[in-house]
Amino acid sequence: MIMKHTATPENGTQGYALDPKYTPPKPRRFSFRTAFHGLFLSAAGVALFINPAHGQTYWDGQTSNSWSDANWTLDITGVAANTLLGPNADVVFSSNSPANSANTTLGANQTISSLTINDSAVQSISGSTLTISGLLPSAITVGAGAGPVTISSNVALAGAANLITVNGGELTLSGVVSGTIGLTKDGDGVLTLTNTNTYTGDTAIADGTLQVGNGSTGSINVLSDVTIALGAVLQINLADAGSWGNDIVNNGQIQWISGGDNTQAGTSIISGTGSMLITSIGTTVLNGDNSLMLGGTTINTPGTVLAGTADAYGAGTLTIVNGTVDTFDNAILEISVGGYTQTGGETGFHLQGTTPANYTHYDVTGGANLGGGIVYLYQDDTGSYVPNGAWAGNPTGDIQTIIDTTTGVIGTFASDFPVATMYNQEFEQTFVYEQGETLLYPTLTYVNDVNVVWVRDPYTSIPGLTRNQRSVAGGLNGFAFLNPGTSGALAFLNAQPLASLPGLYDLIAPEEMTAIFQMGFHASEMQAASITQHLEFVRQGARRPMGDKESHTITASADGKHVEETAAVETPEGRWNIFVEGLGGNANVGSTSNAEGFDFTMYGAMMGADYLVNETLALGIMGGYAQSEASLINGGSIETDSFRAALYGTFFKGGFYLDGLVGLAYNSYDTDRLALLGRATGDTDGLEFTSMLNAGYDFRAGNLTFGPVASVAYTRVGIDGFNESGSLTPLSYRDQEQESLRTNLGAKISYVIPAGRVRITPQARVTWQHEFMDATQSIDSSFASGPGPVFTVDGPEMGRDSALVTAGVTVQFNPSVAAYAFYTGQLGRTNYDSHNVTVGVRISF
């Protein structure tokens, strides 16, 4: 080890001697050689450089600011005459330097032995190349009282001169530093290298700070190994996207301070007893092997730190004060540290399963101290893991130990409910799980280790659900109990925002399928109204004496003082009546808070024939076809083909009559509705039974007929069980039926208007209709993708009472042929109205 003695102006010498502990080699002969302004002597391991104090060359600057002009003096006081700079000079910018010392230029390439700057003014040296090739280590010295110094000239270190000492100030080398003898930084000041430096040999930081880069430029040769002494600092401030590939023996501290993104390359190895501090604003990536760095790592940055290896933070304690901490390229790592402390910032963990090899976690040989900070969880699009939460029927949810300690955990994170952003391959989208935002969410526990425990709240836990929504949610609870998988509808619903679940439950609920039943009830009402009108005609013809070919109508005379008999109209002798009619109608069922409404239309044709058995009884048979289509919410539909047949008859005596009908219908259905993530379609069929009794009494006053009417009708509409296909939640429907029991009470009136041999009879009928069965239809279903409970949803709620209004006209062209047209409307019923038109022809013979 060399010991240095520097002469004062009084002794005029500076010398170097071996450390007294040094064992010298075999004595050698004495040698000497001369140097500019001095003599270098060596013998038997002792070296002595004798340099007269006045041999140093001082900047005078009387001529210009160029080193190539006569701006130099050998006298620190400036008394000696100005000269040109001699070769291999020891150049000094003293505190007594006169004008033109602040900004100097080399003028040409210069070679000196050393450079010392003591001037307190801000200094800059520029231009050409400055070669420092002294026989002693000292190359550049910035004195304790010197101002900031910038050398933008290229600097070549040669000879033995590789020591740059900055005592308390700042020195920036913005030119290229070259050479083959390495670089040693000494002194407690800061040396900053901002160019692409090419020097080879080791870089040693004996004291103070060496900063590599200024955030825009700056690097050192990747072959230069760096050693940091105790108390010294290496600051890494490379350009954005810059990479550090050098090995470091760190017994001091490494500081990452870049404003951009800097990376420790995978070829870089950091070892030693020192520590690492990351304050970079951008992203710092640690891809090297730092397993032998013992002093720990502190992260206190507004930026991001990414670990690319399991040993990125060294073997000491990882301390997170601020910043985002994660793994590089979303790698799944088991990160080894000697301790774990977090008081702020956020730490990310990549999850792709429940075994340690499938998720990022910290393996802590000591303990963890938590006093804040948050955790976030995620899975990128390379993973297929779908979390499964604990719930009432499954008390054990997925668990991941993200911080595994040997001595336990003290404290907690700032929140025990981290946010998990998880890509789902089944749905090709990213789900965000969070307590209070989704049914499924992660929680943190702190028993010995820090664990992520997944929890799922019941599907019925959403406040403010409607009856139908609660029914669907109950079905989901039961389905999840019997089918505890992590795919399909459950996986999707578990990840949806709570606020959207009621609407999604509505998509699952098939309440619009209740239109099947309502269309059946409507068709039976149209059938009953048509037969009732037809039997009116049958009775009118039958009440005339059989064999009587004429019918006489008594009317008032024009002056109102006597009556007149109108011209006779021939009536048929036959007993048969045949009718053919077309019918069409529509109905609207409004929406309620519990169920969406629907509209439907129906078009069809009926024909029938009846026989007058005697003067009081007629019996008949009819058949028909109808096609109906319901328009459902979200573009859904139900198409129905209906084939109908019925027996009917009427008994009448005097003014009294009693009509009856009993019939069956075969209905074929094609269904299409918007369900969860797609359309659910199906097809089925079913039978419909209908019956009706209609009674009344006719009073006559001339051409006027009127009287009370009352009826009761029963309809049962059934469907065979079927399964839907399509969507995420196709449903299975069992065999089921709905019933309607209706009564009507009211009056009717008609009036015959002769028009030559044609009789025109307008008619009207108004009744109060009351529904005794459920005014709201319901439908039962379960999930078709697996076993589960049946859940029931209701269609829109409708009123029980309405006005049934029928109005029309019959035109009797001759005794055998008549045509008619009628309108029937159901009005005033809460949330329901219908309108129907029937047009037909009757033939009697």
GROMACS .gro file of C-alpha atoms in nm, residues 355-702:
model
  348
  355THR     CA    1  -4.986  -2.413  -0.551
  356PRO     CA    2  -4.675  -2.202  -0.474
  357ALA     CA    3  -4.526  -2.272  -0.815
  358ASN     CA    4  -4.827  -2.104  -0.972
  359TYR     CA    5  -4.822  -1.767  -0.804
  360THR     CA    6  -4.572  -1.499  -0.706
  361HIS     CA    7  -4.481  -1.495  -0.339
  362TYR     CA    8  -4.204  -1.387  -0.103
  363ASP     CA    9  -4.000  -1.643   0.088
  364VAL     CA   10  -3.880  -1.454   0.397
  365THR     CA   11  -3.609  -1.614   0.609
  366GLY     CA   12  -3.699  -1.375   0.891
  367GLY     CA   13  -4.023  -1.199   0.967
  368ALA     CA   14  -4.254  -0.946   0.805
  369ASN     CA   15  -4.334  -0.605   0.952
  370LEU     CA   16  -4.638  -0.436   0.799
  371GLY     CA   17  -4.753  -0.085   0.867
  372GLY     CA   18  -4.938   0.015   0.554
  373GLY     CA   19  -4.920  -0.027   0.182
  374ILE     CA   20  -5.161  -0.227  -0.029
  375VAL     CA   21  -5.162  -0.551  -0.224
  376TYR     CA   22  -5.298  -0.602  -0.572
  377LEU     CA   23  -5.346  -0.935  -0.748
  378TYR     CA   24  -5.361  -1.013  -1.115
  379GLN     CA   25  -5.346  -1.271  -1.390
  380ASP     CA   26  -5.246  -1.190  -1.747
  381ASP     CA   27  -5.374  -1.357  -2.061
  382THR     CA   28  -5.128  -1.646  -2.027
  383GLY     CA   29  -5.309  -1.791  -1.728
  384SER     CA   30  -5.620  -2.006  -1.703
  385TYR     CA   31  -5.674  -1.990  -1.326
  386VAL     CA   32  -6.027  -1.905  -1.209
  387PRO     CA   33  -6.056  -1.839  -0.835
  388ASN     CA   34  -6.308  -2.028  -0.625
  389GLY     CA   35  -6.440  -1.863  -0.311
  390ALA     CA   36  -6.554  -1.992   0.025
  391TRP     CA   37  -6.930  -1.973   0.087
  392ALA     CA   38  -7.194  -2.135   0.302
  393GLY     CA   39  -7.183  -2.467   0.119
  394ASN     CA   40  -6.809  -2.461   0.055
  395PRO     CA   41  -6.623  -2.335   0.363
  396THR     CA   42  -6.278  -2.364   0.204
  397GLY     CA   43  -6.198  -2.121  -0.074
  398ASP     CA   44  -5.876  -2.088  -0.266
  399ILE     CA   45  -5.574  -1.981  -0.058
  400GLN     CA   46  -5.240  -1.839  -0.172
  401THR     CA   47  -4.958  -1.767   0.078
  402ILE     CA   48  -4.805  -1.454  -0.069
  403ILE     CA   49  -4.559  -1.379   0.215
  404ASP     CA   50  -4.417  -1.694   0.375
  405THR     CA   51  -4.214  -1.616   0.688
  406THR     CA   52  -4.015  -1.817   0.941
  407THR     CA   53  -4.075  -1.589   1.242
  408GLY     CA   54  -4.423  -1.452   1.177
  409VAL     CA   55  -4.598  -1.131   1.077
  410ILE     CA   56  -4.636  -0.809   1.274
  411GLY     CA   57  -4.901  -0.560   1.163
  412THR     CA   58  -5.124  -0.550   0.855
  413PHE     CA   59  -5.149  -0.386   0.518
  414ALA     CA   60  -5.360  -0.072   0.483
  415SER     CA   61  -5.645  -0.282   0.343
  416ASP     CA   62  -5.734  -0.646   0.397
  417PHE     CA   63  -5.935  -0.648   0.073
  418PRO     CA   64  -5.701  -0.630  -0.226
  419VAL     CA   65  -5.819  -0.576  -0.581
  420ALA     CA   66  -5.766  -0.870  -0.816
  421THR     CA   67  -5.754  -0.810  -1.192
  422MET     CA   68  -5.780  -1.153  -1.352
  423TYR     CA   69  -5.793  -1.242  -1.721
  424ASN     CA   70  -6.045  -1.517  -1.793
  425GLN     CA   71  -5.972  -1.730  -2.097
  426GLU     CA   72  -6.323  -1.874  -2.119
  427PHE     CA   73  -6.473  -1.529  -2.170
  428GLU     CA   74  -6.162  -1.365  -2.320
  429GLN     CA   75  -6.191  -1.066  -2.093
  430THR     CA   76  -6.044  -0.930  -1.773
  431PHE     CA   77  -6.249  -0.947  -1.455
  432VAL     CA   78  -6.191  -0.720  -1.157
  433TYR     CA   79  -6.270  -0.878  -0.819
  434GLU     CA   80  -6.311  -0.651  -0.517
  435GLN     CA   81  -6.496  -0.672  -0.187
  436GLY     CA   82  -6.808  -0.459  -0.206
  437GLU     CA   83  -6.794  -0.458  -0.586
  438THR     CA   84  -6.825  -0.827  -0.683
  439LEU     CA   85  -6.967  -1.142  -0.523
  440LEU     CA   86  -6.627  -1.314  -0.537
  441TYR     CA   87  -6.331  -1.129  -0.388
  442PRO     CA   88  -5.994  -1.187  -0.217
  443THR     CA   89  -5.921  -1.116   0.148
  444LEU     CA   90  -5.595  -1.112   0.347
  445THR     CA   91  -5.522  -1.303   0.668
  446TYR     CA   92  -5.213  -1.277   0.888
  447VAL     CA   93  -5.175  -1.602   1.081
  448ASN     CA   94  -4.795  -1.661   1.077
  449ASP     CA   95  -4.789  -1.574   0.706
  450VAL     CA   96  -4.980  -1.340   0.480
  451ASN     CA   97  -5.246  -1.537   0.293
  452VAL     CA   98  -5.491  -1.451   0.019
  453VAL     CA   99  -5.825  -1.620   0.098
  454TRP     CA  100  -6.102  -1.608  -0.162
  455VAL     CA  101  -6.463  -1.556  -0.048
  456ARG     CA  102  -6.793  -1.554  -0.239
  457ASP     CA  103  -7.107  -1.392  -0.105
  458PRO     CA  104  -7.446  -1.559  -0.176
  459TYR     CA  105  -7.619  -1.469  -0.499
  460THR     CA  106  -7.915  -1.360  -0.289
  461SER     CA  107  -7.706  -1.107  -0.094
  462ILE     CA  108  -7.770  -0.823  -0.340
  463PRO     CA  109  -8.004  -0.568  -0.178
  464GLY     CA  110  -8.323  -0.453  -0.349
  465LEU     CA  111  -8.389  -0.759  -0.564
  466THR     CA  112  -8.735  -0.810  -0.711
  467ARG     CA  113  -8.928  -1.134  -0.654
  468ASN     CA  114  -8.812  -1.279  -0.982
  469GLN     CA  115  -8.454  -1.173  -0.922
  470ARG     CA  116  -8.457  -1.331  -0.577
  471SER     CA  117  -8.596  -1.650  -0.725
  472VAL     CA  118  -8.317  -1.665  -0.985
  473ALA     CA  119  -8.059  -1.590  -0.717
  474GLY     CA  120  -8.194  -1.872  -0.504
  475GLY     CA  121  -8.169  -2.104  -0.802
  476LEU     CA  122  -7.807  -1.997  -0.850
  477ASN     CA  123  -7.728  -2.070  -0.485
  478GLY     CA  124  -7.867  -2.421  -0.522
  479PHE     CA  125  -7.697  -2.478  -0.855
  480ALA     CA  126  -7.362  -2.368  -0.711
  481PHE     CA  127  -7.403  -2.610  -0.422
  482LEU     CA  128  -7.450  -2.903  -0.661
  483ASN     CA  129  -7.209  -2.780  -0.929
  484PRO     CA  130  -6.914  -2.616  -0.748
  485GLY     CA  131  -6.706  -2.556  -1.060
  486THR     CA  132  -6.527  -2.243  -1.174
  487SER     CA  133  -6.659  -2.207  -1.527
  488GLY     CA  134  -6.973  -2.109  -1.707
  489ALA     CA  135  -7.241  -1.883  -1.567
  490LEU     CA  136  -7.119  -1.897  -1.206
  491ALA     CA  137  -6.768  -1.785  -1.300
  492PHE     CA  138  -6.911  -1.501  -1.505
  493LEU     CA  139  -7.158  -1.381  -1.243
  494ASN     CA  140  -6.899  -1.403  -0.965
  495ALA     CA  141  -6.694  -1.139  -1.143
  496GLN     CA  142  -6.965  -0.892  -1.241
  497PRO     CA  143  -7.017  -0.559  -1.064
  498LEU     CA  144  -7.282  -0.594  -0.795
  499ALA     CA  145  -7.483  -0.312  -0.948
  500SER     CA  146  -7.520  -0.506  -1.274
  501LEU     CA  147  -7.634  -0.836  -1.118
  502PRO     CA  148  -8.007  -0.753  -1.092
  503GLY     CA  149  -8.014  -0.686  -1.465
  504LEU     CA  150  -7.824  -1.008  -1.535
  505TYR     CA  151  -8.067  -1.200  -1.316
  506ASP     CA  152  -8.346  -1.054  -1.531
  507LEU     CA  153  -8.178  -1.195  -1.841
  508ILE     CA  154  -8.169  -1.538  -1.678
  509ALA     CA  155  -8.531  -1.518  -1.558
  510PRO     CA  156  -8.770  -1.649  -1.826
  511GLU     CA  157  -9.074  -1.451  -1.715
  512GLU     CA  158  -9.147  -1.358  -2.076
  513MET     CA  159  -9.220  -1.727  -2.140
  514THR     CA  160  -9.547  -1.680  -1.950
  515ALA     CA  161  -9.674  -1.531  -2.274
  516ILE     CA  162  -9.736  -1.893  -2.379
  517PHE     CA  163 -10.017  -1.918  -2.127
  518GLN     CA  164 -10.160  -1.577  -2.192
  519MET     CA  165 -10.179  -1.646  -2.566
  520GLY     CA  166 -10.374  -1.965  -2.489
  521PHE     CA  167 -10.623  -1.784  -2.267
  522HIS     CA  168 -10.667  -1.516  -2.531
  523ALA     CA  169 -10.733  -1.774  -2.806
  524SER     CA  170 -10.994  -1.950  -2.595
  525GLU     CA  171 -11.170  -1.620  -2.528
  526MET     CA  172 -11.185  -1.547  -2.901
  527GLN     CA  173 -11.323  -1.895  -2.965
  528ALA     CA  174 -11.590  -1.857  -2.698
  529ALA     CA  175 -11.696  -1.514  -2.828
  530SER     CA  176 -11.724  -1.646  -3.182
  531ILE     CA  177 -11.939  -1.946  -3.083
  532THR     CA  178 -12.160  -1.728  -2.863
  533GLN     CA  179 -12.233  -1.497  -3.155
  534HIS     CA  180 -12.298  -1.788  -3.389
  535LEU     CA  181 -12.549  -1.951  -3.151
  536GLU     CA  182 -12.741  -1.625  -3.140
  537PHE     CA  183 -12.811  -1.673  -3.511
  538VAL     CA  184 -12.901  -2.040  -3.462
  539ARG     CA  185 -13.159  -1.956  -3.196
  540GLN     CA  186 -13.314  -1.676  -3.400
  541GLY     CA  187 -13.382  -1.914  -3.687
  542ALA     CA  188 -13.496  -2.200  -3.467
  543ARG     CA  189 -13.753  -1.996  -3.273
  544ARG     CA  190 -13.966  -1.959  -3.586
  545PRO     CA  191 -14.214  -2.249  -3.630
  546MET     CA  192 -14.061  -2.531  -3.825
  547GLY     CA  193 -14.197  -2.543  -4.179
  548ASP     CA  194 -14.296  -2.175  -4.172
  549LYS     CA  195 -14.131  -2.025  -4.476
  550GLU     CA  196 -14.197  -1.667  -4.382
  551SER     CA  197 -14.112  -1.439  -4.098
  552HIS     CA  198 -14.323  -1.135  -4.015
  553THR     CA  199 -14.194  -0.831  -3.833
  554ILE     CA  200 -14.431  -0.583  -3.671
  555THR     CA  201 -14.322  -0.219  -3.689
  556ALA     CA  202 -14.475   0.115  -3.600
  557SER     CA  203 -14.632   0.324  -3.875
  558ALA     CA  204 -14.478   0.648  -3.978
  559ASP     CA  205 -14.738   0.846  -3.783
  560GLY     CA  206 -14.693   0.624  -3.477
  561LYS     CA  207 -15.073   0.561  -3.445
  562HIS     CA  208 -15.086   0.199  -3.561
  563VAL     CA  209 -14.861  -0.093  -3.645
  564GLU     CA  210 -14.776  -0.238  -3.982
  565GLU     CA  211 -14.660  -0.580  -4.090
  566THR     CA  212 -14.350  -0.568  -4.305
  567ALA     CA  213 -14.294  -0.782  -4.606
  568ALA     CA  214 -14.236  -1.144  -4.524
  569VAL     CA  215 -13.882  -1.281  -4.550
  570GLU     CA  216 -13.844  -1.644  -4.629
  571THR     CA  217 -13.666  -1.848  -4.362
  572PRO     CA  218 -13.503  -2.180  -4.421
  573GLU     CA  219 -13.674  -2.507  -4.361
  574GLY     CA  220 -13.335  -2.685  -4.310
  575ARG     CA  221 -13.175  -2.777  -3.986
  576TRP     CA  222 -12.809  -2.732  -4.080
  577ASN     CA  223 -12.589  -2.425  -4.028
  578ILE     CA  224 -12.234  -2.392  -4.154
  579PHE     CA  225 -12.005  -2.103  -4.077
  580VAL     CA  226 -11.658  -2.003  -4.192
  581GLU     CA  227 -11.478  -1.709  -4.037
  582GLY     CA  228 -11.145  -1.541  -4.017
  583LEU     CA  229 -11.021  -1.381  -3.701
  584GLY     CA  230 -10.734  -1.168  -3.586
  585GLY     CA  231 -10.638  -0.982  -3.278
  586ASN     CA  232 -10.367  -0.848  -3.056
  587ALA     CA  233 -10.300  -0.801  -2.688
  588ASN     CA  234 -10.062  -0.600  -2.480
  589VAL     CA  235  -9.929  -0.696  -2.139
  590GLY     CA  236  -9.747  -0.408  -1.974
  591SER     CA  237  -9.424  -0.425  -1.776
  592THR     CA  238  -9.403  -0.413  -1.399
  593SER     CA  239  -9.115  -0.366  -1.159
  594ASN     CA  240  -9.094  -0.744  -1.133
  595ALA     CA  241  -9.132  -0.852  -1.495
  596GLU     CA  242  -9.108  -0.721  -1.848
  597GLY     CA  243  -9.423  -0.710  -2.056
  598PHE     CA  244  -9.491  -0.835  -2.407
  599ASP     CA  245  -9.724  -0.798  -2.703
  600PHE     CA  246  -9.874  -1.069  -2.916
  601THR     CA  247 -10.085  -1.100  -3.227
  602MET     CA  248 -10.303  -1.385  -3.354
  603TYR     CA  249 -10.448  -1.465  -3.694
  604GLY     CA  250 -10.651  -1.767  -3.786
  605ALA     CA  251 -10.963  -1.925  -3.930
  606MET     CA  252 -11.247  -2.135  -3.790
  607MET     CA  253 -11.532  -2.329  -3.942
  608GLY     CA  254 -11.813  -2.525  -3.793
  609ALA     CA  255 -12.137  -2.699  -3.857
  610ASP     CA  256 -12.437  -2.756  -3.630
  611TYR     CA  257 -12.769  -2.936  -3.651
  612LEU     CA  258 -13.101  -2.824  -3.511
  613VAL     CA  259 -13.208  -3.138  -3.326
  614ASN     CA  260 -13.548  -3.001  -3.233
  615GLU     CA  261 -13.715  -2.672  -3.157
  616THR     CA  262 -13.507  -2.630  -2.836
  617LEU     CA  263 -13.173  -2.791  -2.902
  618ALA     CA  264 -12.889  -2.748  -3.151
  619LEU     CA  265 -12.553  -2.927  -3.146
  620GLY     CA  266 -12.243  -2.863  -3.348
  621ILE     CA  267 -11.873  -2.919  -3.405
  622MET     CA  268 -11.604  -2.675  -3.505
  623GLY     CA  269 -11.234  -2.669  -3.585
  624GLY     CA  270 -10.973  -2.410  -3.659
  625TYR     CA  271 -10.613  -2.306  -3.702
  626ALA     CA  272 -10.441  -2.002  -3.561
  627GLN     CA  273 -10.092  -1.864  -3.567
  628SER     CA  274  -9.972  -1.640  -3.286
  629GLU     CA  275  -9.650  -1.453  -3.227
  630ALA     CA  276  -9.543  -1.281  -2.909
  631SER     CA  277  -9.291  -0.999  -2.923
  632LEU     CA  278  -9.069  -1.018  -2.617
  633ILE     CA  279  -8.815  -0.783  -2.469
  634ASN     CA  280  -8.471  -0.764  -2.632
  635GLY     CA  281  -8.596  -0.893  -2.965
  636GLY     CA  282  -8.727  -1.223  -2.830
  637SER     CA  283  -9.029  -1.406  -2.968
  638ILE     CA  284  -9.264  -1.699  -2.920
  639GLU     CA  285  -9.425  -1.840  -3.233
  640THR     CA  286  -9.727  -2.064  -3.190
  641ASP     CA  287  -9.917  -2.286  -3.429
  642SER     CA  288 -10.250  -2.389  -3.285
  643PHE     CA  289 -10.496  -2.651  -3.410
  644ARG     CA  290 -10.834  -2.635  -3.237
  645ALA     CA  291 -11.148  -2.852  -3.219
  646ALA     CA  292 -11.461  -2.818  -3.007
  647LEU     CA  293 -11.814  -2.942  -2.954
  648TYR     CA  294 -12.080  -2.686  -2.887
  649GLY     CA  295 -12.451  -2.660  -2.844
  650THR     CA  296 -12.740  -2.450  -2.724
  651PHE     CA  297 -13.061  -2.524  -2.537
  652PHE     CA  298 -13.334  -2.263  -2.552
  653LYS     CA  299 -13.698  -2.235  -2.459
  654GLY     CA  300 -13.902  -1.924  -2.460
  655GLY     CA  301 -13.657  -1.639  -2.393
  656PHE     CA  302 -13.415  -1.852  -2.195
  657TYR     CA  303 -13.106  -2.010  -2.345
  658LEU     CA  304 -12.799  -2.197  -2.230
  659ASP     CA  305 -12.493  -2.233  -2.451
  660GLY     CA  306 -12.208  -2.474  -2.395
  661LEU     CA  307 -11.867  -2.548  -2.543
  662VAL     CA  308 -11.591  -2.796  -2.470
  663GLY     CA  309 -11.274  -2.811  -2.677
  664LEU     CA  310 -10.912  -2.906  -2.713
  665ALA     CA  311 -10.621  -2.743  -2.888
  666TYR     CA  312 -10.279  -2.871  -2.984
  667ASN     CA  313 -10.017  -2.595  -2.967
  668SER     CA  314  -9.664  -2.603  -3.107
  669TYR     CA  315  -9.415  -2.343  -2.976
  670ASP     CA  316  -9.082  -2.205  -3.098
  671THR     CA  317  -8.915  -1.980  -2.840
  672ASP     CA  318  -8.631  -1.731  -2.867
  673ARG     CA  319  -8.524  -1.499  -2.590
  674LEU     CA  320  -8.215  -1.301  -2.493
  675ALA     CA  321  -8.050  -1.471  -2.198
  676LEU     CA  322  -7.707  -1.434  -2.036
  677LEU     CA  323  -7.440  -1.380  -2.304
  678GLY     CA  324  -7.648  -1.505  -2.593
  679ARG     CA  325  -7.987  -1.613  -2.715
  680ALA     CA  326  -8.167  -1.912  -2.568
  681THR     CA  327  -8.390  -2.098  -2.809
  682GLY     CA  328  -8.622  -2.395  -2.770
  683ASP     CA  329  -8.926  -2.571  -2.904
  684THR     CA  330  -9.204  -2.768  -2.743
  685ASP     CA  331  -9.573  -2.838  -2.769
  686GLY     CA  332  -9.868  -2.873  -2.539
  687LEU     CA  333 -10.239  -2.923  -2.506
  688GLU     CA  334 -10.504  -2.671  -2.421
  689PHE     CA  335 -10.845  -2.753  -2.274
  690THR     CA  336 -11.128  -2.506  -2.271
  691SER     CA  337 -11.492  -2.512  -2.166
  692MET     CA  338 -11.765  -2.253  -2.146
  693LEU     CA  339 -12.126  -2.210  -2.029
  694ASN     CA  340 -12.319  -1.905  -2.137
  695ALA     CA  341 -12.673  -1.833  -2.022
  696GLY     CA  342 -12.917  -1.552  -2.078
  697TYR     CA  343 -13.274  -1.440  -2.140
  698ASP     CA  344 -13.397  -1.256  -2.446
  699PHE     CA  345 -13.668  -0.994  -2.421
  700ARG     CA  346 -13.825  -0.878  -2.742
  701ALA     CA  347 -14.000  -0.557  -2.828
  702GLY     CA  348 -14.059  -0.552  -3.197
   0.00000   0.00000   0.00000
